[in-house]
Amino acid sequence: MQEESIYSLIPQPIEQAPRPPRHVSKHNPVVQPTFSTFGLKGTSKPGYENVAGDGGNAGAAGYGQHTYKKSHATFGTVNNAKAPTDIQQKGTGIGGGSVVLPDEVKPIVRSTGQRKPPVPGPKVCHDEYKSTHPAREEKNFVTANAVENILSEPKKGAEPVNWTEKPHFGKVPPYLNKIKKEISDEYEYIRTMQQSQEGDHPGLRPIGEGERAELID
């Protein structure tokens, strides 16, 4: 068994396993799956790709001079990528944007009939509030609190208790005498019950003369 040592607490370096060489497949990475129909829409000679691993190139056996796969059937034409900084601006697209209205738009004619009273403006509301509410008193609370604390009388704390003036000072507390009396009463009750049980023998009882005569006969 290995003995404990403080040196075992030191983390030991972990040996990194050497990475194996990268696997390179021997098959063509750009060839289509067997009997693939990807990218064949719209051809004049519909069919499938990669039969027996030939890749469907023009001139292969069974294809003649016809090429099934279009050069830009999935990702668009060649060299059609845009620079990341060339961001399409708002309103420059060809659809899906906001509707462009003509320059001259007829104004909307609303009914002149008034259904609700007009909403009062801010000045009217302010004047009405001042007329119904008294002016607020401007008070310096810092000064008011300082003056109030200076003029107020200091609070009196509770007077200390003089335990020597208590009526039961130096005597046995009354609650101890009460507890002792309750304990003595319980002991007396138990003693009485035990004495009564000792006088009565279990299974014995006095019998009358008639029952005694029947037993003798």
Coordinates of C-alpha atoms in Angstrom, one line a residue:
M1 CA 0.0 0.0 0.0
Q2 CA 1.3 3.4 -0.9
E3 CA 2.0 5.7 2.0
E4 CA 0.3 9.1 2.1
S5 CA 2.5 12.0 1.1
I6 CA 1.9 15.7 0.7
Y7 CA 3.6 15.6 -2.6
S8 CA 0.7 13.6 -4.0
L9 CA -1.5 16.7 -3.8
I10 CA 0.6 18.4 -6.4
P11 CA -1.1 18.0 -9.8
Q12 CA 1.0 16.0 -12.2
P13 CA 1.4 17.0 -15.8
I14 CA -1.0 15.1 -18.1
E15 CA 0.7 13.5 -21.1
Q16 CA -1.0 14.4 -24.3
A17 CA -1.5 11.4 -26.6
P18 CA -0.1 12.1 -30.1
R19 CA -2.7 12.8 -32.7
P20 CA -2.9 10.3 -35.5
P21 CA -2.5 11.5 -39.1
R22 CA -5.6 13.0 -40.7
H23 CA -7.6 10.5 -42.7
V24 CA -8.0 11.3 -46.4
S25 CA -10.6 9.4 -48.3
K26 CA -9.5 7.8 -51.6
H27 CA -12.9 8.6 -53.2
N28 CA -13.7 11.8 -55.1
P29 CA -15.0 14.4 -52.6
V30 CA -17.1 16.4 -55.1
V31 CA -18.9 13.4 -56.8
Q32 CA -22.7 13.2 -56.3
P33 CA -24.3 10.3 -54.3
T34 CA -25.2 7.2 -56.2
F35 CA -28.2 7.8 -58.4
S36 CA -28.6 11.4 -57.2
T37 CA -31.2 13.6 -58.7
F38 CA -30.0 16.9 -57.2
G39 CA -29.8 19.9 -59.5
L40 CA -31.4 18.1 -62.5
K41 CA -34.5 20.2 -62.7
G42 CA -35.1 21.7 -66.1
T43 CA -32.9 19.4 -68.1
S44 CA -33.9 18.3 -71.6
K45 CA -32.8 14.7 -70.7
P46 CA -33.9 14.1 -67.1
G47 CA -32.1 11.3 -65.3
Y48 CA -29.8 10.8 -62.4
E49 CA -26.2 11.3 -61.4
N50 CA -23.3 9.0 -60.4
V51 CA -24.1 5.7 -61.9
A52 CA -21.3 3.2 -61.2
G53 CA -19.1 6.1 -59.9
D54 CA -18.7 7.9 -63.2
G55 CA -20.0 11.2 -61.8
G56 CA -22.3 11.9 -64.7
N57 CA -19.7 13.9 -66.7
A58 CA -20.3 14.6 -70.4
G59 CA -18.8 11.9 -72.5
A60 CA -19.2 9.1 -69.9
A61 CA -20.7 5.8 -70.9
G62 CA -24.5 6.1 -71.4
Y63 CA -24.5 10.0 -71.3
G64 CA -23.2 10.9 -74.7
Q65 CA -22.4 14.7 -75.0
H66 CA -25.2 15.7 -72.6
T67 CA -24.5 17.0 -69.1
Y68 CA -27.1 16.5 -66.5
K69 CA -25.8 18.9 -63.8
K70 CA -26.0 22.6 -64.5
S71 CA -23.0 24.7 -63.5
H72 CA -25.1 27.0 -61.3
A73 CA -28.1 24.9 -60.4
T74 CA -27.9 25.4 -56.6
F75 CA -25.7 28.3 -55.7
G76 CA -26.3 30.7 -58.6
T77 CA -23.8 31.8 -61.2
V78 CA -20.0 31.8 -60.7
N79 CA -18.4 34.7 -58.7
N80 CA -21.8 36.1 -57.6
A81 CA -20.7 36.7 -53.9
K82 CA -21.0 40.2 -52.5
A83 CA -18.6 41.9 -50.3
P84 CA -19.6 41.9 -46.6
T85 CA -19.4 45.7 -46.6
D86 CA -21.9 46.0 -49.4
I87 CA -25.1 46.0 -47.4
Q88 CA -28.5 46.5 -49.0
Q89 CA -30.0 49.8 -48.0
K90 CA -33.6 50.4 -47.1
G91 CA -35.9 51.0 -50.1
T92 CA -33.4 49.7 -52.7
G93 CA -35.0 46.2 -53.0
I94 CA -37.3 44.9 -55.7
G95 CA -40.2 44.0 -53.5
G96 CA -41.5 43.4 -50.0
G97 CA -40.9 47.0 -49.0
S98 CA -43.3 49.8 -48.1
V99 CA -45.8 51.0 -50.6
V100 CA -44.6 54.2 -52.5
L101 CA -47.5 56.7 -52.5
P102 CA -47.8 59.4 -55.2
D103 CA -46.7 62.9 -54.5
E104 CA -50.2 64.3 -54.4
V105 CA -52.4 62.7 -51.8
K106 CA -55.9 63.9 -51.2
P107 CA -56.4 65.0 -47.6
I108 CA -58.8 63.1 -45.5
V109 CA -61.9 65.1 -44.9
R110 CA -63.3 64.6 -41.4
S111 CA -66.8 65.4 -40.2
T112 CA -67.1 68.8 -38.7
G113 CA -69.7 67.6 -36.1
Q114 CA -68.2 67.6 -32.6
R115 CA -69.0 64.5 -30.7
K116 CA -67.1 65.1 -27.4
P117 CA -66.1 68.3 -25.6
P118 CA -62.6 69.5 -26.4
V119 CA -59.7 68.4 -24.2
P120 CA -58.5 71.3 -22.1
G121 CA -55.0 72.5 -22.6
P122 CA -52.2 72.4 -20.1
K123 CA -52.7 76.0 -19.0
V124 CA -56.4 75.5 -18.3
C125 CA -55.7 72.4 -16.3
H126 CA -53.0 74.2 -14.3
D127 CA -55.3 77.2 -13.5
E128 CA -58.1 74.9 -12.5
Y129 CA -55.8 72.9 -10.2
K130 CA -54.5 76.0 -8.5
S131 CA -58.0 77.2 -7.9
T132 CA -59.2 74.0 -6.3
H133 CA -56.0 73.2 -4.3
P134 CA -54.5 75.5 -1.7
A135 CA -50.9 76.7 -2.2
R136 CA -48.4 74.2 -0.8
E137 CA -46.4 75.5 2.1
E138 CA -42.7 75.8 1.5
K139 CA -41.0 74.3 4.5
N140 CA -37.3 73.8 5.2
F141 CA -37.4 70.4 6.9
V142 CA -33.7 70.5 7.9
T143 CA -34.1 73.7 9.9
A144 CA -37.5 72.7 11.3
N145 CA -36.1 69.3 12.5
A146 CA -33.1 71.0 14.1
V147 CA -35.2 73.5 16.0
E148 CA -37.7 70.9 17.1
N149 CA -34.9 68.7 18.5
I150 CA -33.3 71.6 20.3
L151 CA -36.5 72.7 22.0
S152 CA -37.8 69.3 22.9
E153 CA -37.2 67.8 26.3
P154 CA -34.9 64.8 26.5
K155 CA -36.6 61.4 26.9
K156 CA -36.5 59.9 30.3
G157 CA -35.3 56.3 30.4
A158 CA -36.8 53.6 32.6
E159 CA -35.8 53.9 36.2
P160 CA -33.5 51.1 37.5
V161 CA -35.2 48.4 39.6
N162 CA -34.0 48.2 43.2
W163 CA -34.2 44.5 43.8
T164 CA -33.6 44.8 47.5
E165 CA -36.9 46.5 48.0
K166 CA -38.9 43.6 46.5
P167 CA -41.3 42.0 49.0
H168 CA -39.9 38.5 48.6
F169 CA -36.2 39.6 48.6
G170 CA -34.1 37.0 50.5
K171 CA -37.0 34.6 50.8
V172 CA -38.0 31.4 49.0
P173 CA -40.1 32.4 46.0
P174 CA -43.8 31.6 46.3
Y175 CA -43.9 29.6 43.1
L176 CA -41.3 27.1 44.5
N177 CA -43.5 26.4 47.5
K178 CA -46.4 25.9 45.2
I179 CA -44.5 23.4 43.1
K180 CA -43.3 21.5 46.2
K181 CA -46.9 21.2 47.5
E182 CA -48.1 19.8 44.1
I183 CA -45.3 17.2 44.1
S184 CA -46.1 16.1 47.7
D185 CA -49.8 15.8 46.8
E186 CA -48.9 13.6 43.9
Y187 CA -46.7 11.3 46.1
E188 CA -49.5 11.1 48.7
Y189 CA -52.0 10.1 46.1
I190 CA -49.7 7.4 44.7
R191 CA -49.0 6.1 48.3
T192 CA -52.8 5.8 49.0
M193 CA -53.4 3.9 45.7
Q194 CA -50.6 1.5 46.5
Q195 CA -51.9 0.8 50.1
S196 CA -55.4 0.1 48.7
Q197 CA -54.1 -2.3 46.2
E198 CA -52.1 -4.2 48.8
G199 CA -55.2 -4.8 51.0
D200 CA -57.2 -6.4 48.1
H201 CA -55.8 -9.7 47.0
P202 CA -56.5 -10.5 43.3
G203 CA -58.8 -13.5 42.8
L204 CA -60.2 -13.4 46.4
R205 CA -63.7 -12.2 47.6
P206 CA -65.9 -13.0 50.6
I207 CA -68.8 -15.4 50.0
G208 CA -72.2 -15.5 51.6
E209 CA -73.7 -18.3 53.8
G210 CA -75.9 -19.7 51.0
E211 CA -73.0 -20.0 48.6
R212 CA -70.9 -21.5 51.3
A213 CA -73.6 -24.2 52.0
E214 CA -73.9 -25.1 48.4
L215 CA -70.1 -25.7 48.2
I216 CA -70.2 -27.9 51.2
D217 CA -73.1 -30.1 49.9

